[in-house]
Short mmCIF file of C-alpha atoms and ligand atoms in Angstrom, two decimals:
data_model
loop_
_atom_site.label_atom_id
_atom_site.label_comp_id
_atom_site.label_asym_id
_atom_site.label_seq_id
_atom_site.Cartn_x
_atom_site.Cartn_y
_atom_site.Cartn_z
CA MET A 190 0.00 0.00 0.00
CA LEU A 191 1.44 3.36 -0.99
CA ILE A 192 1.63 6.04 1.65
CA LYS A 193 1.00 9.51 0.32
CA ARG A 194 2.99 12.39 1.71
CA SER A 195 1.39 15.79 2.05
CA ASP A 196 3.06 18.89 0.69
CA ASP A 197 1.29 20.82 3.45
CA LEU A 198 3.53 19.50 6.21
CA THR A 199 6.25 21.84 7.33
CA ASP A 200 9.47 21.25 9.22
CA ASN A 201 7.55 22.36 12.30
CA ASP A 202 5.35 19.29 12.20
CA VAL A 203 8.41 17.06 12.17
CA THR A 204 10.00 19.00 15.02
CA ASP A 205 6.75 18.74 16.96
CA TYR A 206 6.95 14.98 16.77
CA ALA A 207 10.54 14.89 18.04
CA LEU A 208 9.68 17.37 20.77
CA TYR A 209 6.66 15.33 21.72
CA GLN A 210 8.78 12.22 22.19
CA ARG A 211 11.30 14.13 24.31
CA ARG A 212 8.54 15.72 26.37
CA ARG A 213 6.99 12.31 27.01
CA ASP A 214 10.32 10.93 28.22
CA PHE A 215 10.73 13.99 30.42
CA LEU A 216 7.22 13.67 31.86
CA LYS A 217 7.74 10.01 32.58
CA THR A 218 10.63 10.92 34.85
CA LEU A 219 8.71 13.73 36.55
CA GLY A 220 5.50 11.89 37.36
CA GLY A 221 2.29 13.48 38.60
CA ILE A 222 2.89 17.08 37.54
CA ALA A 223 0.01 18.79 35.75
CA LEU A 224 0.84 20.61 32.53
CA LEU A 225 -1.45 22.20 30.00
CA GLY A 226 -2.15 20.01 26.99
CA ALA A 227 -2.39 21.29 23.45
CA SER A 228 -6.15 21.75 23.80
CA GLY A 229 -5.68 23.81 26.96
CA LEU A 230 -6.82 20.91 29.11
CA PRO A 231 -4.59 19.63 31.88
CA LEU A 232 -2.36 16.85 30.63
CA MET A 233 -1.20 14.78 33.57
CA ALA A 234 2.22 13.28 33.59
CA GLN A 235 0.90 9.97 34.75
CA ALA A 236 1.76 6.32 34.54
CA LYS A 237 0.85 5.07 31.10
CA SER A 238 -2.73 3.86 30.85
CA ALA A 239 -3.11 0.12 31.30
CA PHE A 240 -4.99 0.23 28.01
CA SER A 241 -2.05 1.63 26.03
CA THR A 242 0.13 -0.51 23.83
CA ASP A 243 3.94 -0.42 23.84
CA GLU A 244 4.09 -1.09 20.12
CA GLU A 245 5.98 1.32 17.93
CA GLN A 246 3.89 4.37 17.19
CA THR A 247 3.05 5.32 13.62
CA PRO A 248 4.80 8.58 12.69
CA PHE A 249 2.76 11.79 13.04
CA GLU A 250 3.23 12.45 9.35
CA ASP A 251 1.59 9.19 8.31
CA ILE A 252 -1.28 9.53 10.80
CA THR A 253 -2.07 12.98 9.43
CA THR A 254 -1.63 12.40 5.69
CA TYR A 255 -3.05 8.91 5.11
CA ASN A 256 -6.68 9.30 6.08
CA ASN A 257 -10.24 8.23 5.49
CA PHE A 258 -12.59 11.18 5.80
CA TYR A 259 -14.95 10.93 2.85
CA GLU A 260 -16.40 14.37 3.55
CA PHE A 261 -13.17 15.63 1.92
CA GLY A 262 -12.87 13.02 -0.82
CA THR A 263 -12.10 9.35 -1.21
CA ASP A 264 -8.36 9.53 -1.87
CA LYS A 265 -6.19 8.90 1.19
CA GLY A 266 -4.48 12.28 0.65
CA ASP A 267 -7.69 14.28 0.18
CA PRO A 268 -8.40 14.97 3.87
CA ALA A 269 -4.94 16.51 4.48
CA ARG A 270 -5.22 18.40 1.20
CA TYR A 271 -8.69 19.87 1.69
CA ALA A 272 -9.55 19.76 5.41
CA SER A 273 -8.57 23.38 6.06
CA SER A 274 -12.06 24.37 4.80
CA LEU A 275 -13.57 22.93 8.01
CA LYS A 276 -14.09 25.61 10.68
CA THR A 277 -13.85 24.07 14.14
CA THR A 278 -14.37 27.27 16.15
CA PRO A 279 -17.04 27.90 17.21
CA TRP A 280 -18.20 24.28 17.58
CA SER A 281 -21.11 22.84 19.46
CA VAL A 282 -22.39 19.37 20.16
CA THR A 283 -26.04 18.49 20.74
CA VAL A 284 -26.74 15.66 23.18
CA ASP A 285 -30.34 14.47 23.05
CA GLY A 286 -32.70 11.51 23.10
CA GLU A 287 -33.24 9.16 26.03
CA CYS A 288 -31.55 11.17 28.78
CA GLU A 289 -32.57 13.47 31.63
CA LYS A 290 -30.27 16.35 30.79
CA PRO A 291 -30.23 16.92 27.02
CA GLY A 292 -28.57 20.06 25.73
CA LYS A 293 -26.53 21.85 23.13
CA LEU A 294 -23.08 22.59 24.52
CA ASN A 295 -20.35 24.65 23.03
CA LEU A 296 -17.11 22.73 22.80
CA GLU A 297 -15.47 24.55 25.72
CA ASP A 298 -18.31 23.63 28.08
CA LEU A 299 -18.39 20.10 26.78
CA LEU A 300 -14.66 19.62 27.42
CA LYS A 301 -14.33 21.62 30.65
CA PRO A 302 -15.02 18.87 33.22
CA HIS A 303 -12.65 16.40 31.58
CA SER A 304 -8.93 16.17 32.11
CA THR A 305 -7.19 14.56 29.19
CA GLU A 306 -5.15 11.41 29.27
CA GLU A 307 -3.10 9.56 26.70
CA ARG A 308 -4.20 6.29 25.12
CA ILE A 309 -1.90 4.59 22.66
CA TYR A 310 -4.25 2.44 20.63
CA ARG A 311 -4.05 0.25 17.55
CA LEU A 312 -6.39 1.41 14.75
CA ARG A 313 -7.37 -1.32 12.26
CA CYS A 314 -9.14 -0.14 9.12
CA VAL A 315 -11.58 -2.51 7.46
CA GLU A 316 -9.51 -2.03 4.27
CA GLY A 317 -6.62 -4.02 5.79
CA TRP A 318 -4.16 -1.42 7.06
CA SER A 319 -3.42 -0.43 10.63
CA MET A 320 -1.61 2.20 12.70
CA VAL A 321 -0.62 2.80 16.34
CA ILE A 322 -1.82 6.22 17.45
CA PRO A 323 -1.10 8.12 20.69
CA TRP A 324 -4.44 9.84 21.28
CA GLN A 325 -5.28 12.45 23.89
CA GLY A 326 -8.81 12.65 25.18
CA PHE A 327 -11.08 11.20 27.83
CA PRO A 328 -13.33 8.16 28.32
CA LEU A 329 -16.60 8.36 26.38
CA ALA A 330 -18.41 7.00 29.47
CA ASP A 331 -17.41 10.08 31.48
CA LEU A 332 -19.06 12.31 28.89
CA LEU A 333 -22.22 10.21 28.51
CA LYS A 334 -22.85 9.95 32.26
CA ARG A 335 -23.15 13.74 32.53
CA PHE A 336 -26.43 13.61 30.60
CA ASN A 337 -28.08 10.97 32.82
CA PRO A 338 -29.18 8.45 30.19
CA THR A 339 -32.49 6.80 31.10
CA ALA A 340 -33.25 3.07 31.19
CA ASN A 341 -34.58 3.41 27.62
CA ALA A 342 -31.14 4.34 26.33
CA LYS A 343 -29.98 1.08 24.75
CA TYR A 344 -27.71 2.55 22.06
CA VAL A 345 -25.78 5.74 21.33
CA ARG A 346 -25.89 7.33 17.89
CA PHE A 347 -23.22 9.75 16.68
CA GLU A 348 -23.41 12.22 13.82
CA THR A 349 -20.81 14.26 11.90
CA LEU A 350 -21.37 17.85 10.76
CA VAL A 351 -23.24 18.38 7.47
CA ASP A 352 -22.08 21.45 5.56
CA PRO A 353 -21.06 20.89 1.94
CA ASP A 354 -19.26 24.25 1.84
CA GLN A 355 -16.95 23.17 4.63
CA LEU A 356 -17.01 19.48 3.78
CA PRO A 357 -16.92 19.54 -0.03
CA GLY A 358 -17.05 15.75 -0.38
CA GLN A 359 -20.67 16.04 0.76
CA LYS A 360 -21.49 17.57 -2.63
CA ARG A 361 -21.08 14.04 -3.96
CA SER A 362 -23.25 11.16 -2.85
CA VAL A 363 -20.46 8.64 -2.14
CA LEU A 364 -22.13 8.08 1.21
CA ASP A 365 -25.47 9.02 2.69
CA TRP A 366 -24.73 12.18 4.70
CA PRO A 367 -24.51 12.91 7.53
CA TYR A 368 -21.94 10.25 8.42
CA THR A 369 -23.51 8.44 11.36
CA GLU A 370 -22.34 5.67 13.63
CA GLY A 371 -23.59 3.85 16.68
CA LEU A 372 -22.60 1.76 19.67
CA ARG A 373 -24.57 -0.42 22.03
CA MET A 374 -24.81 1.25 25.43
CA ASP A 375 -22.44 -1.22 27.14
CA GLU A 376 -19.90 -0.74 24.32
CA ALA A 377 -20.15 3.02 24.67
CA MET A 378 -19.66 2.79 28.44
CA HIS A 379 -16.69 0.44 28.14
CA PRO A 380 -13.50 2.06 29.50
CA LEU A 381 -11.70 1.57 26.15
CA SER A 382 -14.22 3.75 24.27
CA PHE A 383 -12.60 7.13 23.99
CA MET A 384 -13.34 10.69 22.87
CA ALA A 385 -10.21 12.05 21.25
CA THR A 386 -9.32 15.73 21.12
CA GLY A 387 -5.67 15.36 20.16
CA LEU A 388 -2.83 13.12 19.08
CA TYR A 389 0.90 13.28 19.66
CA GLY A 390 0.21 16.02 22.21
CA LYS A 391 -1.31 18.41 19.65
CA ASP A 392 -4.94 19.29 19.06
CA LEU A 393 -6.47 17.03 16.44
CA LEU A 394 -5.91 18.21 12.90
CA ASN A 395 -9.09 18.51 10.86
CA GLN A 396 -8.21 15.46 8.75
CA ASN A 397 -8.21 13.33 11.92
CA GLY A 398 -11.65 14.51 12.99
CA ALA A 399 -11.20 17.79 14.85
CA PRO A 400 -12.35 18.96 17.23
CA LEU A 401 -13.84 15.79 18.70
CA ARG A 402 -13.90 12.22 17.41
CA LEU A 403 -14.73 8.80 18.69
CA VAL A 404 -12.10 6.05 19.02
CA VAL A 405 -13.26 2.46 19.53
CA PRO A 406 -10.07 0.44 19.18
CA TRP A 407 -11.53 -3.09 19.01
CA LYS A 408 -13.75 -2.22 16.05
CA TYR A 409 -12.90 -1.44 12.45
CA GLY A 410 -11.83 2.18 12.02
CA PHE A 411 -15.04 3.34 10.36
CA LYS A 412 -16.83 3.12 13.71
CA SER A 413 -14.50 5.90 14.95
CA ILE A 414 -16.61 8.77 13.66
CA LYS A 415 -14.99 12.17 13.17
CA SER A 416 -15.97 15.80 13.81
CA ILE A 417 -19.01 14.94 15.94
CA VAL A 418 -21.91 17.43 16.27
CA ARG A 419 -24.64 15.23 17.74
CA ILE A 420 -24.77 12.39 20.25
CA SER A 421 -28.18 10.77 20.78
CA PHE A 422 -29.28 8.18 23.29
CA VAL A 423 -31.71 5.89 21.47
CA ALA A 424 -33.85 2.85 22.26
CA GLU A 425 -33.36 1.00 18.95
CA GLN A 426 -30.18 0.00 17.15
CA PRO A 427 -29.39 3.01 14.94
CA ASP A 428 -28.44 2.57 11.31
CA THR A 429 -24.99 3.70 10.18
CA SER A 430 -23.67 5.34 7.02
CA TRP A 431 -21.68 2.32 5.89
CA GLY A 432 -24.50 -0.03 6.84
CA ARG A 433 -26.92 2.00 4.72
CA SER A 434 -24.54 1.97 1.76
CA ALA A 435 -23.64 -1.76 1.84
CA PRO A 436 -25.44 -3.70 4.59
CA GLU A 437 -23.94 -7.04 3.51
CA GLU A 438 -20.41 -5.65 3.90
CA TYR A 439 -20.56 -3.43 6.98
CA GLY A 440 -22.45 -4.72 9.99
CA PHE A 441 -23.47 -2.73 13.04
CA TYR A 442 -20.92 -4.38 15.34
CA SER A 443 -17.89 -4.40 13.02
CA ASN A 444 -15.64 -5.89 15.67
CA VAL A 445 -12.23 -6.65 14.21
CA ASN A 446 -12.46 -10.36 13.41
CA PRO A 447 -9.87 -12.29 11.36
CA ASP A 448 -12.33 -15.21 11.06
CA VAL A 449 -15.00 -13.24 9.24
CA ASP A 450 -13.94 -12.10 5.78
CA HIS A 451 -15.17 -8.96 4.20
CA PRO A 452 -17.21 -10.22 1.21
CA ARG A 453 -14.51 -8.85 -1.12
CA TRP A 454 -11.30 -9.61 0.81
CA SER A 455 -9.85 -11.59 3.71
CA GLN A 456 -9.48 -9.97 7.13
CA ARG A 457 -6.79 -12.44 8.29
CA LYS A 458 -3.89 -10.03 7.84
CA GLU A 459 -3.17 -6.35 7.88
CA ARG A 460 -0.40 -4.02 6.81
CA ARG A 461 0.87 -1.79 9.61
CA ILE A 462 1.54 1.53 7.88
CA GLY A 463 5.30 1.88 7.48
CA GLU A 464 5.93 -1.87 7.49
CA PHE A 465 6.54 -4.07 4.49
CA ARG A 466 5.35 -7.48 5.67
CA LYS A 467 1.76 -8.10 6.59
CA ARG A 468 1.00 -9.21 10.13
CA GLU A 469 -1.77 -11.40 11.56
CA THR A 470 -4.93 -9.55 12.53
CA LEU A 471 -5.96 -10.32 16.11
CA PRO A 472 -9.54 -10.93 17.32
CA PHE A 473 -11.01 -7.66 18.59
CA ASN A 474 -7.82 -6.00 17.30
CA GLY A 475 -5.89 -7.44 20.26
CA TYR A 476 -8.37 -6.16 22.88
CA ALA A 477 -10.20 -9.50 23.38
CA GLU A 478 -9.23 -9.74 27.02
CA GLN A 479 -10.99 -6.47 27.73
CA VAL A 480 -14.04 -6.72 25.46
CA ALA A 481 -14.83 -10.31 24.43
CA SER A 482 -17.23 -10.69 27.38
CA LEU A 483 -19.46 -7.98 25.91
CA TYR A 484 -20.38 -10.46 23.20
CA SER A 485 -20.63 -13.74 25.11
CA GLY A 486 -23.38 -15.90 23.67
CA MET A 487 -23.55 -13.87 20.45
CA ASP A 488 -22.89 -15.38 17.04
CA LEU A 489 -20.19 -13.03 15.77
CA ARG A 490 -20.53 -14.32 12.19
CA LYS A 491 -24.17 -13.26 12.14
CA ASN A 492 -23.54 -10.12 14.16
CA PHE A 493 -20.54 -9.03 12.10
N1 MTE B 1127 -15.72 9.76 10.09
C1 MTE B 1127 -16.32 10.51 9.15
N2 MTE B 1127 -17.15 11.48 9.53
N3 MTE B 1127 -16.13 10.30 7.82
C2 MTE B 1127 -15.34 9.28 7.37
O1 MTE B 1127 -15.19 9.11 6.13
N4 MTE B 1127 -13.88 7.41 7.97
C3 MTE B 1127 -13.71 6.33 8.95
C4 MTE B 1127 -13.40 6.89 10.35
N5 MTE B 1127 -14.24 8.02 10.67
C5 MTE B 1127 -14.68 8.46 8.33
C6 MTE B 1127 -14.88 8.75 9.71
C7 MTE B 1127 -12.71 5.36 8.58
S1 MTE B 1127 -13.11 4.32 7.28
C8 MTE B 1127 -11.53 5.22 9.24
S2 MTE B 1127 -10.47 3.91 8.91
C9 MTE B 1127 -11.09 6.20 10.26
O2 MTE B 1127 -12.03 7.27 10.40
C10 MTE B 1127 -9.76 6.75 9.85
O3 MTE B 1127 -9.27 7.64 10.82
P1 MTE B 1127 -7.91 8.40 10.54
O4 MTE B 1127 -8.00 9.02 9.18
O5 MTE B 1127 -7.76 9.41 11.63
O6 MTE B 1127 -6.82 7.34 10.57
#
């Protein structure tokens, strides 16, 4: 798989990456001292999350130039090329549906109660490539709990902004806009489910889903919806953009599963971006120990 390089990247971006690594090493030796993160939120120098992997991290340049964000086009380089048209300030997120405290919050108020932490997660795209990404953000559960979901809230539905002027790919009907995704309530509340606001210690770039995106590391990457404007608690399983476009190819669960082929290709192996040889794909993307129990008794071939 060819990795496209963006002409937009400057020397600064490369320096940032080196600085980030040095700062992490420095923080590791300090321990427990609060600093301000790139998004202005406190970034604690803390022991690495038990959920983080030690695997080699994909370079910043690759994470920010090899993207899927169809609202900017279908080529892997399109998001980095065109995403500057997305305005992320001001930004607001509506939280509604089956909850006691619905509301429309501006981004600052939405983020204020949350301190950010780092999670170094594997990301496995359904297309057969993968990366290791050091995200900053906070657990999705912490956000959802603030709105007091009721007993009727069985699923959570997420929606990306619709604005074809800012997201020019929406002028074409490659997908049914808005991009929507969903999780079962217990999946959404699982401690691995994460709201990302940054990566490599910098605020998210637009191509990675600024200012707020979901990260669900045991599922194929398309569940990790970008640039979220609405979160709804719902009683029924919501449909999803990819499910609407090809229901036989993209199921609601979309847990990474080497035993269930995509109808057009095998899911047994993946290419880690930057590596030559393919590696084995692991059940639940290597997070089986943490999440397999969510699906006990379920037929994962049927519920793909
Ligand atoms: N979210 C929106 N709104 N639009 C998209 O096209 N693509 C998905 C997901 N989130 C997508 C999206 C897919 S297919 C993948 S693999 C990941 O974003 C890619 O995230 P990355 O570009 O930050 O690696």
